PDB file of C-alpha atoms in Angstrom:
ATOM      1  CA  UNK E   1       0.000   0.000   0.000  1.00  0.00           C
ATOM      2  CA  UNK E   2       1.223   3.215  -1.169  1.00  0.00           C
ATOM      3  CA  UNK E   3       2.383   5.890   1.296  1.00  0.00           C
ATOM      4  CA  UNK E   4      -0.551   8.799   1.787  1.00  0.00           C
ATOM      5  CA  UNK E   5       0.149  12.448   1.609  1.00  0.00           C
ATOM      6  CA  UNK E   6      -1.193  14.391   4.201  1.00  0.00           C
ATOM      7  CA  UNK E   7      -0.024  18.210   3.857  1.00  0.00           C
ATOM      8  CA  UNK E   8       3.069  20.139   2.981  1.00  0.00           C
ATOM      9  CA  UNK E   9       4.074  23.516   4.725  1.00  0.00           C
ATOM     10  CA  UNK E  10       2.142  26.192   3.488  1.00  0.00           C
ATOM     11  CA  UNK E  11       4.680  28.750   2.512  1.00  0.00           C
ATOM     12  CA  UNK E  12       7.089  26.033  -0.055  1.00  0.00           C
ATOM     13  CA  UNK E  13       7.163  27.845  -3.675  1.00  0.00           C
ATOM     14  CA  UNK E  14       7.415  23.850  -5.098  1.00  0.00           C
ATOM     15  CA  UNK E  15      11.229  23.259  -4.210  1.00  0.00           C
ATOM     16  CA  UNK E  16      12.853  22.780  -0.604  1.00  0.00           C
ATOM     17  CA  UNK E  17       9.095  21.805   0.762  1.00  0.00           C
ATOM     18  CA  UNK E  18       9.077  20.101   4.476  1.00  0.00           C
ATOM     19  CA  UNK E  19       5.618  17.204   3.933  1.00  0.00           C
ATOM     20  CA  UNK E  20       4.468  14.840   6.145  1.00  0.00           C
ATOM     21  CA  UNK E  21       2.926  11.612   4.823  1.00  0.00           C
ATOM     22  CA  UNK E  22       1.676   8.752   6.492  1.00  0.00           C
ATOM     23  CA  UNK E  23       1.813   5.243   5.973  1.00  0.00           C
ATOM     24  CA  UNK E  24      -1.154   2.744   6.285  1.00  0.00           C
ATOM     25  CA  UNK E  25       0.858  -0.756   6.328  1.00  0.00           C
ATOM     26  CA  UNK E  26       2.819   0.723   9.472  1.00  0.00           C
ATOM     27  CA  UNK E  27       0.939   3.726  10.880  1.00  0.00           C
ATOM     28  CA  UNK E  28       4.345   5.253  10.557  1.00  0.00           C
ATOM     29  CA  UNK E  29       4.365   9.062  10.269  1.00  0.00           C
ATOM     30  CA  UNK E  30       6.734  10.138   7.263  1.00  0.00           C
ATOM     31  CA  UNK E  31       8.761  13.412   7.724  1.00  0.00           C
ATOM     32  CA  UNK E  32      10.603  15.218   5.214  1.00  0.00           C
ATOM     33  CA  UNK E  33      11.810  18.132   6.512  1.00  0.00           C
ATOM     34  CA  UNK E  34      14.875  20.661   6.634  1.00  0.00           C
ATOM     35  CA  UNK E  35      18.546  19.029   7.759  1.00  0.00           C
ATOM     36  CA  UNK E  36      19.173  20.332  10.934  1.00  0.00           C
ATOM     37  CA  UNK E  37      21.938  23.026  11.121  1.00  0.00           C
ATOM     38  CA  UNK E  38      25.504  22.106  12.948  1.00  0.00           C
ATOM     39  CA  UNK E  39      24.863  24.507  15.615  1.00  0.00           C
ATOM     40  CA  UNK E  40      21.289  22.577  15.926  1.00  0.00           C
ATOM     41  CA  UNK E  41      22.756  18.817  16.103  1.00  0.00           C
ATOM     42  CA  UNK E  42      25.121  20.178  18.560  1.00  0.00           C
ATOM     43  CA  UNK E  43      22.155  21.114  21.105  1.00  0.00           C
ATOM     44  CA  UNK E  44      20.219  18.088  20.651  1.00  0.00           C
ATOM     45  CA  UNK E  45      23.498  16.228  21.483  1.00  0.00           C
ATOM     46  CA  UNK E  46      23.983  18.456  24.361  1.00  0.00           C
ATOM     47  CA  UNK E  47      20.346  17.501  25.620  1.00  0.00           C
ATOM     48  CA  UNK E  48      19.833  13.734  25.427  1.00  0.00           C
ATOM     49  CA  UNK E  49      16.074  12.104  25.995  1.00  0.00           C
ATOM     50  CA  UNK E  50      16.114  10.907  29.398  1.00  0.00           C
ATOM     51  CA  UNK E  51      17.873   7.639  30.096  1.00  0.00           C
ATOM     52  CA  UNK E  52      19.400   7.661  26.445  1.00  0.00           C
ATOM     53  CA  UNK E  53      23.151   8.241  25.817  1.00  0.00           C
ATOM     54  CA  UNK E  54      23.745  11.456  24.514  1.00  0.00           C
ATOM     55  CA  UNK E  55      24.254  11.988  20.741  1.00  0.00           C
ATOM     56  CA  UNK E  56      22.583  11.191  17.168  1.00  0.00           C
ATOM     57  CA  UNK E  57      22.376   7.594  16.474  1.00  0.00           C
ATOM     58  CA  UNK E  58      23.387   6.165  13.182  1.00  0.00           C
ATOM     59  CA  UNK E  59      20.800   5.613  10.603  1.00  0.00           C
ATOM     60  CA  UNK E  60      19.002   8.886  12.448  1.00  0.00           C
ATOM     61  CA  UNK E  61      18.780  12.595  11.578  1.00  0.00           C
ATOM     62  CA  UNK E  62      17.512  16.162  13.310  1.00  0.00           C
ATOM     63  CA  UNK E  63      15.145  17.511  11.187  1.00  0.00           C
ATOM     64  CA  UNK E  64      13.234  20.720  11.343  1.00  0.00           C
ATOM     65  CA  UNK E  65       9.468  21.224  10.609  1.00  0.00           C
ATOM     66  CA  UNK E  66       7.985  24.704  10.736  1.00  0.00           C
ATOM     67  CA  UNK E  67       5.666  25.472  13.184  1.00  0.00           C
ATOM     68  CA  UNK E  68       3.483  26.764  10.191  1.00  0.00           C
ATOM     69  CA  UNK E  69       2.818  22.473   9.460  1.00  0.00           C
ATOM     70  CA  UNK E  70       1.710  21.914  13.112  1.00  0.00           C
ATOM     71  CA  UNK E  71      -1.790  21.591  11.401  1.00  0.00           C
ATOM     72  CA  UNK E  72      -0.497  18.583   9.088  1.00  0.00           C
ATOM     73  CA  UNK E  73       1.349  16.918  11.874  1.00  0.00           C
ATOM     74  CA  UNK E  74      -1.719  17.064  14.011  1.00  0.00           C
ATOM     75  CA  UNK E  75      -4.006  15.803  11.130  1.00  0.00           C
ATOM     76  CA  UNK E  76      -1.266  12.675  10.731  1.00  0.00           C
ATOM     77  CA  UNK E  77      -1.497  12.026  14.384  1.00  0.00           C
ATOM     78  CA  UNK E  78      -5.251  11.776  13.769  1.00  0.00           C
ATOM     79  CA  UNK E  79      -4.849   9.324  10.925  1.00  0.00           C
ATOM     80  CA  UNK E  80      -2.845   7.209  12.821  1.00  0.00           C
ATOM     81  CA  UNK E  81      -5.133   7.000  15.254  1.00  0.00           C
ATOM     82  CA  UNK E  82      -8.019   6.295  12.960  1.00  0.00           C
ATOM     83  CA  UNK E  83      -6.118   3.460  11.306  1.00  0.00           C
ATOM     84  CA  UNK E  84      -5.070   1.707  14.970  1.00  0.00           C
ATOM     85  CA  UNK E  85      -8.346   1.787  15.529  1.00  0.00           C
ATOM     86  CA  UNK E  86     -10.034   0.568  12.577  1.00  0.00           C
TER      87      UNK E  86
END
């Protein structure tokens, strides 16, 4: 089953466009977003999760999403709910 597409941040003029998608044979939320500048990476390193070794793991990235999509991220929580559900 093909991924769905749920929204993509309001202000993209068709190139560089943060989108969130989600898909229905995982209920996995996809993100594309903006790569994380150094300065960024460096303060999520400097503020690990709780019980979790500080740093980015391999295989995982810092990404960015404006606040502008909170709308489409909220609407993909919603689907995922929908589809646990159903």
């Amino acid at each position: 089953m093909a991924i769905r597409f749920i929204g993509i941040d309001p202000d993209t003029k068709g190139t560089g466009s943060p989108t969130v998608w989600v898909d229905p044979a995982t209920n996995d939320i996809v993100i594309q977003g903006w790569k994380a500048s150094e300065d960024m990476r460096r303060q999520v390193t400097a503020t690990p999760a709780p019980d979790h070794a500080a740093g980015i793991p391999e295989g995982e990235e810092v990404i960015i999403i404006p606040a502008r999509m909170v709308p489409a991220l909220r609407k993909a929580c919603d689907d995922v709910e929908r589809l646990r559900v159903a």
